[in-house]
Amino acid sequence: MLTARHVIQCLLIICLGMASAFAQPDLSKKMSMNVIGGRLEYVLQEISKTADVELSYSSKKIDLSQNVSIQKTNASLAEILNELVRQANLDYMIVEDHLVIKPGKRKKQIQPEGPFHYTLSGYIREAESDEVLIGATVYVADLGKGTISNEFGFYSLTLPSGSYSIRFSYIGYQTIRWQTDLLADQVIDMKLGLEPSKLEEVRIIKIDDEVDLAQIRTGNVNLEPRSVERMPAFLGEQNVIKALDAIPGITLQGDGSTLFFVRGGNKDQNLILIDDAPIYNPAHFLGIFSTFIPEAIKDINIYKGDIPAEYGGRLSSLIDVRTKDGDVNRTIVNGSLGLATAKVAVEGPFRKGKSSYFVSGRTSYIKWYVQQYIPSMERFYFTDLNVKFNFRLSPKDRLYLTGYAGRDYFVLGTSTGNGSGISWQNLAGTIRWNHLFSDKLFSNTTLYSSKYDYNFVINVTEDDYWNSHIANLSLKTDFSWFASPDITLRFGGKVTRHNFNPGNMEINSDPGYYNIPVVHRRIAREWTLYLSNNHSITPRFSLRYGLRLGIWQNMGETTEYVYDKWYNPTDTLVYGAGEVYNTYTRLEPRIGMTYQAGRSTSLKASYSRTAQYLQLVTNSISPFTTLEVYLPAAPNIRPQMADQYSVGFFQKFRKAHLDLILEVFTKKMQNQIDYADHAYMLLNPHIEQELRFGTGEAYGFEVLLKKYQGRLNGWIGYAWSRSWRQIDDINNNDRYRAAWDRPHDLSFYLSYNVSDRWTISMNWLYMTGFAFSSPTSFYQYNGYTVPIYEKKNNDRLPDYHRLDISTEFQINQKPQRYSHRIRLTLFNLYNRTNPIAINFNKTLYANGDPVVPGKLYPPPELFATQKYLYGLVPAINYIFTFK
């Protein structure tokens, strides 16, 4: 029988069941999330799944495509929701058993009483490896102000107190918008993840789609290491130096050469740095390969003009190479096998999240190929080793240790067993300490040393050789003071000791047997101070101005000679150890300006004065690495000087994904060096007697059109330039074109992503031929045919052009811990024979074969013959990565 008691019990059970069914979400529930730059839609789905809650929201009212970052461990659901609300300007409420997500009310900018300003600072890194990102953009759209991260990934931005949406972006990475209430100084270390849709895109030159165009400066290009890896290269060996051909205004000498010339300057007027340490010869295999391994490089910054005041020592350009720090989260092994070399690199953490290492090496095994043409070749190899250690000592201190060693060694055997050959070696090392004095003041102190030795081996068994040597030991400190969003001051100083051996014999078999002259060694000390300011005067107009002071001191122990106006020695001066006997002081002003004419357009101009205190002294026109001698500025050699003016235009066509860069420049150079006719350069104590001095002039314009997005991307670049010289006692004192005067330089590059696994790349180069002195007639003297030269560099080699293609195929169908790919290259596809030299001292037999040396009687008929290095060169490379 149903009683009232039973009815009440049933009603209670039903009510309790309904209450349970509509239980509110538990906001105290613990959970973890680690999302870097994820879509809001994906983040909401993950919250719903992990916390087991029902979320309700309208895709019409909320932008689900925006990116957010949440890195929380064992946090409550409420903490995660509050972080989401802050970043995406959302709000939430509980309705029965649902969490309803709705648009938040836009906060009014908080304006406390008084003109308070606070600083936002931190480091920007790659999410996966924790590598710092150089040149990442931090931008506040509400104020139209922003900054970029420095070479160590640090940024600082001082703003009025308020509520802001801060945008963090970097080319090829996901953009993060960070909502913050700036009521006190804040440190925000941001990690950016790769943008999946752009993982396979090839970018030759980095220009952020959303970067403040006021940051762009004349003559500055940032080259993507990943794009260098994709470019077709000789024997499939990616070459950072030869990739500079991609940039208008930079030309290489030709096949088999890493010698390059920038805006009409000579080959020794380019400063190449690897983590701040200079590399004097970036060549392997006489210049066919370069010393830099793309897999070890994080960033390549190139300045053809408007060089920052903190850099100096060369007239024409700066190539600033930064190596990878090493992954602080996991161990990665990658490498490659090709026809010429094998490479391997290992990186990983010493202590996860705190310290890391990066080690890479390369060795060649091309001897087998060379012996097909030179059977007497006994040894033929080159090697590279890169090492870097990275330690985060504290939130304000970081320590970096970098080392590089590269060597070439070639030996020809003889019937007596006493082989001869050549070798050279680069050594470089840096110790860098970063320190944050405050959120506005950043410092970097560096101790670095570099050494370059070139040996001409006369007797391998007895270890007799000719040696040329240059080395330095430097200590420098650089400060960056982020005074305000409109003013960034950089200042610092450096002291360097330079050592020079201009070429001497080292005889160990019988030192007294040879009567060999001694070329006196040189020592110099260099002091540098600089101050510069990056000043945004208005949101559209900015100035960069600075001053660099250089003091160069020649020191003993050494001997100097005094010459008269006919270059005859008249006196000998001997200086004791440590004695300062000559000083040069030079001021180098730098100024640049940028006007942002619109959202996609900017105009720029700059003036810079540069000084150079050391010079490569060689009268060889060979494209290969030859007997190299460095001499310092001294009483008989005044410092080289240059004044460069540049004007540029930048236009971004956003819908077409195109960038257009136009620049015009002119450059005046003083104290330029050339050589007397028939100069005697080897083992000459009076080598300065062979030098002649004068002026140089270069001018031209450059155009670059780049497509930067989509499956098909690439660029086309063109430069027209001239380079002239006027040197006393050369060419009858008349002006003449420099050997590297090549008016027309055209480059064309394309990369097409056939699929996510298959890419095809090609590039085509065209340059006017290298200038050289050609005889205009000949006469006979005692059975010899003697050439007559009327004008210097009156002729040219044939124009240079070449087409290369390569294709790369990813073997893995899906991402795996072990990934591998194959690269096929056809270098010089249409088998162009680009000459590297022209010879006139040849005669021909009736069958057309050349006769050497051509000193026959009766006087023969002379024919011009040319030498070239290679035709079509196929290659295959296997590349692998293990994570």
Short mmCIF file of C-alpha atoms in Angstrom, two decimals, residues 76-454:
data_model
loop_
_atom_site.label_atom_id
_atom_site.label_comp_id
_atom_site.label_asym_id
_atom_site.label_seq_id
_atom_site.Cartn_x
_atom_site.Cartn_y
_atom_site.Cartn_z
CA SER A 76 42.88 24.75 -11.27
CA LEU A 77 40.28 25.05 -14.01
CA ALA A 78 39.57 28.56 -12.74
CA GLU A 79 43.23 29.60 -13.20
CA ILE A 80 43.27 28.31 -16.76
CA LEU A 81 39.97 30.00 -17.59
CA ASN A 82 41.19 33.29 -16.12
CA GLU A 83 44.34 33.13 -18.24
CA LEU A 84 42.21 32.46 -21.31
CA VAL A 85 39.95 35.40 -20.43
CA ARG A 86 42.97 37.70 -20.09
CA GLN A 87 44.58 36.76 -23.41
CA ALA A 88 41.51 36.49 -25.65
CA ASN A 89 39.36 39.20 -24.05
CA LEU A 90 36.65 36.71 -23.06
CA ASP A 91 34.33 36.18 -20.11
CA TYR A 92 32.58 33.09 -18.75
CA MET A 93 29.66 32.18 -16.55
CA ILE A 94 28.14 28.98 -15.20
CA VAL A 95 24.62 28.07 -16.37
CA GLU A 96 23.44 24.87 -14.70
CA ASP A 97 25.99 22.21 -15.79
CA HIS A 98 27.55 24.29 -18.59
CA LEU A 99 30.34 26.82 -18.81
CA VAL A 100 29.22 29.55 -21.16
CA ILE A 101 32.08 31.39 -22.91
CA LYS A 102 31.17 34.84 -24.18
CA PRO A 103 32.98 37.93 -25.49
CA GLY A 104 34.46 40.06 -22.76
CA LYS A 105 33.81 43.72 -22.30
CA ARG A 106 36.73 45.69 -23.72
CA LYS A 107 38.59 47.15 -20.84
CA LYS A 108 39.09 50.82 -20.72
CA GLN A 109 42.72 51.78 -20.60
CA ILE A 110 43.66 52.23 -16.98
CA GLN A 111 45.00 55.68 -16.33
CA PRO A 112 46.28 56.05 -12.78
CA GLU A 113 46.94 59.49 -11.52
CA GLY A 114 50.28 60.79 -12.75
CA PRO A 115 52.36 60.06 -15.89
CA PHE A 116 53.41 56.51 -14.91
CA HIS A 117 55.42 54.37 -17.36
CA TYR A 118 56.34 50.72 -16.96
CA THR A 119 58.62 48.35 -18.82
CA LEU A 120 57.71 45.10 -20.52
CA SER A 121 60.81 42.92 -21.14
CA GLY A 122 61.92 39.34 -21.63
CA TYR A 123 63.29 36.82 -24.11
CA ILE A 124 61.61 35.44 -27.23
CA ARG A 125 62.42 31.81 -28.05
CA GLU A 126 61.39 29.02 -30.33
CA ALA A 127 58.90 26.78 -28.51
CA GLU A 128 60.34 23.43 -29.58
CA SER A 129 64.09 23.93 -29.12
CA ASP A 130 64.16 27.00 -26.84
CA GLU A 131 66.57 28.72 -29.28
CA VAL A 132 66.35 32.49 -28.99
CA LEU A 133 64.78 34.27 -31.96
CA ILE A 134 66.77 37.19 -33.34
CA GLY A 135 64.74 40.07 -34.75
CA ALA A 136 61.33 38.92 -33.46
CA THR A 137 58.72 41.69 -33.39
CA VAL A 138 56.96 42.99 -30.27
CA TYR A 139 54.22 45.42 -31.30
CA VAL A 140 51.46 47.39 -29.57
CA ALA A 141 48.87 48.24 -32.22
CA ASP A 142 46.93 50.61 -29.93
CA LEU A 143 49.96 52.90 -29.65
CA GLY A 144 51.61 52.12 -32.99
CA LYS A 145 54.86 51.34 -31.17
CA GLY A 146 57.07 48.30 -31.02
CA THR A 147 60.56 46.88 -30.89
CA ILE A 148 62.52 43.84 -32.05
CA SER A 149 64.55 41.31 -30.08
CA ASN A 150 68.33 41.71 -30.18
CA GLU A 151 70.94 39.13 -31.21
CA PHE A 152 70.39 37.32 -27.89
CA GLY A 153 66.58 37.28 -28.12
CA PHE A 154 66.08 40.02 -25.51
CA TYR A 155 63.51 42.80 -25.89
CA SER A 156 62.46 45.76 -23.76
CA LEU A 157 59.52 48.11 -24.31
CA THR A 158 58.52 50.97 -21.99
CA LEU A 159 54.86 52.06 -22.20
CA PRO A 160 52.38 54.24 -20.33
CA SER A 161 50.38 52.31 -17.77
CA GLY A 162 47.26 50.76 -19.23
CA SER A 163 45.63 47.70 -20.70
CA TYR A 164 47.22 46.48 -23.92
CA SER A 165 47.15 43.70 -26.47
CA ILE A 166 50.79 42.89 -27.21
CA ARG A 167 51.59 41.10 -30.47
CA PHE A 168 54.63 38.79 -30.61
CA SER A 169 55.57 37.64 -34.12
CA TYR A 170 58.43 36.19 -36.14
CA ILE A 171 58.57 35.21 -39.77
CA GLY A 172 57.35 31.63 -40.25
CA TYR A 173 56.11 31.34 -36.65
CA GLN A 174 52.69 31.62 -35.06
CA THR A 175 51.72 35.09 -33.89
CA ILE A 176 50.69 35.41 -30.26
CA ARG A 177 48.53 38.23 -28.91
CA TRP A 178 49.06 38.73 -25.22
CA GLN A 179 46.56 40.77 -23.18
CA THR A 180 48.04 42.49 -20.16
CA ASP A 181 47.31 45.20 -17.62
CA LEU A 182 50.56 47.14 -17.37
CA LEU A 183 50.43 48.48 -13.81
CA ALA A 184 54.02 47.55 -12.93
CA ASP A 185 57.20 46.40 -14.67
CA GLN A 186 56.61 42.95 -16.19
CA VAL A 187 58.87 40.19 -17.49
CA ILE A 188 57.23 38.09 -20.20
CA ASP A 189 59.35 35.36 -21.79
CA MET A 190 57.50 34.31 -24.92
CA LYS A 191 57.82 31.07 -26.88
CA LEU A 192 56.65 30.99 -30.51
CA GLY A 193 55.81 27.78 -32.33
CA LEU A 194 56.37 27.11 -36.02
CA GLU A 195 53.35 27.84 -38.16
CA PRO A 196 52.34 24.47 -39.69
CA SER A 197 51.18 26.00 -42.96
CA LYS A 198 54.61 27.58 -43.47
CA LEU A 199 56.86 24.72 -42.41
CA GLU A 200 57.78 23.96 -46.01
CA GLU A 201 57.97 27.50 -47.34
CA VAL A 202 61.38 28.68 -48.46
CA ARG A 203 62.28 32.25 -47.57
CA ILE A 204 65.50 33.69 -48.91
CA ILE A 205 65.23 37.04 -47.16
CA LYS A 206 63.38 37.56 -43.89
CA ILE A 207 60.94 40.46 -43.76
CA ASP A 208 58.13 40.03 -41.24
CA ASP A 209 54.72 40.62 -42.84
CA GLU A 210 53.69 42.69 -39.81
CA VAL A 211 57.00 44.29 -38.90
CA ASP A 212 57.12 48.02 -38.33
CA LEU A 213 58.56 49.27 -41.62
CA ALA A 214 60.42 51.96 -39.73
CA GLN A 215 62.89 49.24 -38.63
CA ILE A 216 64.09 48.60 -42.20
CA ARG A 217 67.51 50.13 -42.97
CA THR A 218 69.43 50.57 -46.22
CA GLY A 219 71.68 47.76 -47.35
CA ASN A 220 70.56 45.38 -44.60
CA VAL A 221 69.41 41.86 -45.50
CA ASN A 222 68.70 38.91 -43.25
CA LEU A 223 69.36 35.59 -45.01
CA GLU A 224 67.41 32.52 -43.89
CA PRO A 225 69.67 29.52 -43.07
CA ARG A 226 66.80 27.19 -44.00
CA SER A 227 66.63 28.74 -47.46
CA VAL A 228 70.37 28.26 -47.93
CA GLU A 229 69.84 24.54 -47.29
CA ARG A 230 67.34 24.40 -50.17
CA MET A 231 69.39 26.25 -52.77
CA PRO A 232 71.09 24.12 -55.46
CA ALA A 233 74.84 23.89 -54.75
CA PHE A 234 77.99 22.34 -56.17
CA LEU A 235 78.05 18.59 -55.29
CA GLY A 236 75.00 19.27 -53.12
CA GLU A 237 77.15 21.02 -50.49
CA GLN A 238 75.13 24.01 -49.26
CA ASN A 239 77.36 27.07 -49.23
CA VAL A 240 76.55 30.15 -47.14
CA ILE A 241 79.11 32.38 -48.88
CA LYS A 242 78.07 31.42 -52.40
CA ALA A 243 74.42 31.95 -51.40
CA LEU A 244 75.29 35.65 -51.12
CA ASP A 245 74.89 35.72 -54.90
CA ALA A 246 71.18 35.82 -54.09
CA ILE A 247 71.55 39.41 -52.89
CA PRO A 248 71.83 42.26 -55.40
CA GLY A 249 75.02 44.23 -54.82
CA ILE A 250 77.12 41.17 -53.89
CA THR A 251 79.03 39.31 -56.60
CA LEU A 252 81.34 36.31 -56.39
CA GLN A 253 84.48 36.14 -58.51
CA GLY A 254 83.35 33.01 -60.32
CA ASP A 255 83.44 29.22 -60.29
CA GLY A 256 85.58 27.67 -57.58
CA SER A 257 85.80 30.86 -55.53
CA THR A 258 84.44 32.18 -52.26
CA LEU A 259 85.94 35.61 -52.96
CA PHE A 260 83.13 38.14 -53.08
CA PHE A 261 82.81 41.86 -53.71
CA VAL A 262 80.21 44.22 -52.24
CA ARG A 263 79.12 47.46 -53.87
CA GLY A 264 82.38 48.03 -55.71
CA GLY A 265 84.70 47.20 -52.80
CA ASN A 266 87.66 44.83 -52.85
CA LYS A 267 87.60 41.24 -51.58
CA ASP A 268 89.38 42.10 -48.30
CA GLN A 269 86.89 44.85 -47.41
CA ASN A 270 84.28 42.44 -46.01
CA LEU A 271 84.14 41.57 -42.32
CA ILE A 272 82.91 38.02 -41.62
CA LEU A 273 82.02 37.23 -38.00
CA ILE A 274 81.00 33.97 -36.36
CA ASP A 275 79.58 34.73 -32.91
CA ASP A 276 81.61 37.99 -32.90
CA ALA A 277 84.98 36.38 -33.84
CA PRO A 278 86.35 37.28 -37.32
CA ILE A 279 87.04 34.61 -39.94
CA TYR A 280 89.82 35.72 -42.28
CA ASN A 281 89.42 33.04 -44.97
CA PRO A 282 85.98 31.41 -45.32
CA ALA A 283 87.17 28.96 -48.02
CA HIS A 284 87.73 25.22 -48.33
CA PHE A 285 89.20 23.32 -51.28
CA LEU A 286 90.85 26.47 -52.71
CA GLY A 287 87.47 28.24 -52.55
CA ILE A 288 85.03 25.71 -54.00
CA PHE A 289 83.39 25.18 -50.60
CA SER A 290 82.92 27.57 -47.66
CA THR A 291 83.72 27.06 -43.99
CA PHE A 292 80.16 27.54 -42.73
CA ILE A 293 77.81 24.59 -42.28
CA PRO A 294 74.18 25.77 -42.71
CA GLU A 295 72.92 23.22 -40.16
CA ALA A 296 75.02 24.95 -37.46
CA ILE A 297 73.77 28.45 -38.23
CA LYS A 298 70.85 30.24 -36.60
CA ASP A 299 70.99 33.66 -38.25
CA ILE A 300 72.85 35.46 -41.06
CA ASN A 301 72.67 39.25 -41.01
CA ILE A 302 74.24 41.15 -43.91
CA TYR A 303 75.02 44.86 -44.06
CA LYS A 304 76.03 46.41 -47.41
CA GLY A 305 75.54 49.92 -46.07
CA ASP A 306 74.31 51.71 -42.95
CA ILE A 307 76.52 49.43 -40.82
CA PRO A 308 75.69 49.87 -37.09
CA ALA A 309 78.20 51.93 -35.12
CA GLU A 310 79.15 48.96 -32.93
CA TYR A 311 80.79 47.31 -35.96
CA GLY A 312 83.79 48.47 -37.97
CA GLY A 313 87.15 47.54 -39.38
CA ARG A 314 86.10 46.98 -43.01
CA LEU A 315 84.93 49.36 -45.74
CA SER A 316 82.28 47.46 -47.67
CA SER A 317 80.21 44.97 -45.70
CA LEU A 318 79.54 42.99 -42.55
CA ILE A 319 78.45 39.34 -42.61
CA ASP A 320 77.29 38.58 -39.06
CA VAL A 321 76.79 34.82 -38.54
CA ARG A 322 75.20 33.52 -35.34
CA THR A 323 75.40 29.81 -34.52
CA LYS A 324 72.78 27.65 -32.84
CA ASP A 325 72.73 27.49 -29.04
CA GLY A 326 71.56 23.89 -28.87
CA ASP A 327 68.18 22.42 -27.88
CA VAL A 328 67.64 22.68 -24.09
CA ASN A 329 64.72 20.21 -24.07
CA ARG A 330 65.78 17.13 -26.04
CA THR A 331 68.67 15.46 -27.82
CA ILE A 332 68.73 15.71 -31.62
CA VAL A 333 71.15 14.10 -34.08
CA ASN A 334 71.24 15.11 -37.72
CA GLY A 335 73.67 14.66 -40.55
CA SER A 336 74.19 14.05 -44.24
CA LEU A 337 76.21 12.00 -46.69
CA GLY A 338 77.20 13.32 -50.11
CA LEU A 339 79.69 12.71 -52.89
CA ALA A 340 82.24 15.08 -51.33
CA THR A 341 81.65 15.24 -47.57
CA ALA A 342 79.96 13.73 -44.54
CA LYS A 343 78.41 15.90 -41.80
CA VAL A 344 76.97 15.16 -38.37
CA ALA A 345 75.58 17.42 -35.64
CA VAL A 346 74.45 16.61 -32.10
CA GLU A 347 72.59 18.98 -29.80
CA GLY A 348 70.84 18.59 -26.50
CA PRO A 349 70.59 19.65 -22.87
CA PHE A 350 73.20 19.40 -20.14
CA ARG A 351 70.43 20.29 -17.74
CA LYS A 352 66.97 20.41 -19.20
CA GLY A 353 65.70 23.94 -19.60
CA LYS A 354 68.91 25.45 -18.20
CA SER A 355 71.93 24.58 -20.36
CA SER A 356 72.66 23.02 -23.72
CA TYR A 357 75.35 22.06 -26.21
CA PHE A 358 75.70 21.99 -29.98
CA VAL A 359 78.49 20.08 -31.73
CA SER A 360 78.82 19.67 -35.49
CA GLY A 361 81.57 18.35 -37.70
CA ARG A 362 82.34 17.85 -41.37
CA THR A 363 85.04 15.96 -43.20
CA SER A 364 85.76 15.51 -46.90
CA TYR A 365 86.61 12.35 -48.84
CA ILE A 366 87.04 13.91 -52.26
CA LYS A 367 90.63 12.71 -52.66
CA TRP A 368 89.52 9.77 -54.81
CA TYR A 369 88.03 12.19 -57.34
CA VAL A 370 91.05 14.51 -57.47
CA GLN A 371 93.44 11.60 -57.97
CA GLN A 372 91.71 10.81 -61.27
CA TYR A 373 93.26 14.03 -62.62
CA ILE A 374 96.31 14.39 -60.33
CA PRO A 375 97.61 10.87 -59.58
CA SER A 376 100.46 12.20 -57.41
CA MET A 377 98.01 13.69 -54.90
CA GLU A 378 98.82 11.95 -51.62
CA ARG A 379 96.67 13.91 -49.16
CA PHE A 380 93.62 15.95 -49.95
CA TYR A 381 91.07 16.81 -47.29
CA PHE A 382 89.36 19.56 -45.34
CA THR A 383 87.54 19.48 -42.00
CA ASP A 384 85.26 21.68 -39.87
CA LEU A 385 84.31 21.56 -36.21
CA ASN A 386 81.72 23.80 -34.50
CA VAL A 387 81.16 23.66 -30.75
CA LYS A 388 78.84 25.78 -28.61
CA PHE A 389 77.76 25.63 -24.97
CA ASN A 390 74.90 27.68 -23.51
CA PHE A 391 74.30 28.18 -19.76
CA ARG A 392 71.48 30.09 -18.05
CA LEU A 393 73.24 31.03 -14.82
CA SER A 394 70.30 33.01 -13.44
CA PRO A 395 67.29 34.97 -14.72
CA LYS A 396 69.69 37.87 -15.37
CA ASP A 397 72.86 36.06 -16.50
CA ARG A 398 73.71 33.85 -19.45
CA LEU A 399 77.02 32.42 -20.59
CA TYR A 400 77.90 31.26 -24.12
CA LEU A 401 81.07 29.44 -25.19
CA THR A 402 81.74 29.04 -28.92
CA GLY A 403 84.58 27.39 -30.81
CA TYR A 404 85.34 26.84 -34.49
CA ALA A 405 88.22 25.04 -36.22
CA GLY A 406 88.65 24.48 -39.94
CA ARG A 407 91.60 23.07 -41.87
CA ASP A 408 92.65 22.29 -45.46
CA TYR A 409 95.64 20.09 -46.31
CA PHE A 410 96.82 19.16 -49.82
CA VAL A 411 100.09 17.28 -50.50
CA LEU A 412 101.66 16.21 -53.79
CA GLY A 413 104.09 13.30 -53.68
CA THR A 414 107.44 13.12 -55.51
CA SER A 415 109.69 10.33 -56.69
CA THR A 416 112.07 11.08 -53.78
CA GLY A 417 109.29 10.87 -51.21
CA ASN A 418 109.61 14.52 -50.17
CA GLY A 419 106.15 15.82 -50.90
CA SER A 420 105.07 19.45 -51.14
CA GLY A 421 101.75 21.16 -50.85
CA ILE A 422 99.65 23.83 -49.18
CA SER A 423 97.55 24.03 -46.03
CA TRP A 424 95.59 26.65 -44.16
CA GLN A 425 93.71 26.75 -40.88
CA ASN A 426 91.09 28.95 -39.23
CA LEU A 427 90.63 28.96 -35.46
CA ALA A 428 88.07 31.09 -33.60
CA GLY A 429 86.66 31.12 -30.10
CA THR A 430 84.39 33.36 -28.02
CA ILE A 431 83.26 33.60 -24.40
CA ARG A 432 80.16 35.79 -24.05
CA TRP A 433 78.41 36.87 -20.88
CA ASN A 434 74.95 38.48 -21.02
CA HIS A 435 73.79 40.42 -17.99
CA LEU A 436 70.58 42.33 -17.25
CA PHE A 437 71.30 45.30 -14.99
CA SER A 438 67.61 46.17 -15.19
CA ASP A 439 64.65 45.61 -17.45
CA LYS A 440 65.96 48.51 -19.57
CA LEU A 441 69.74 47.96 -19.52
CA PHE A 442 71.22 44.89 -21.26
CA SER A 443 74.94 44.16 -21.55
CA ASN A 444 77.05 41.68 -23.46
CA THR A 445 80.74 41.22 -22.63
CA THR A 446 82.79 39.15 -25.06
CA LEU A 447 86.32 37.79 -25.03
CA TYR A 448 87.24 36.41 -28.42
CA SER A 449 90.24 35.32 -30.43
CA SER A 450 90.83 34.37 -34.07
CA LYS A 451 93.82 32.94 -35.89
CA TYR A 452 94.54 32.22 -39.54
CA ASP A 453 97.64 30.41 -40.84
CA TYR A 454 98.54 29.82 -44.48
#
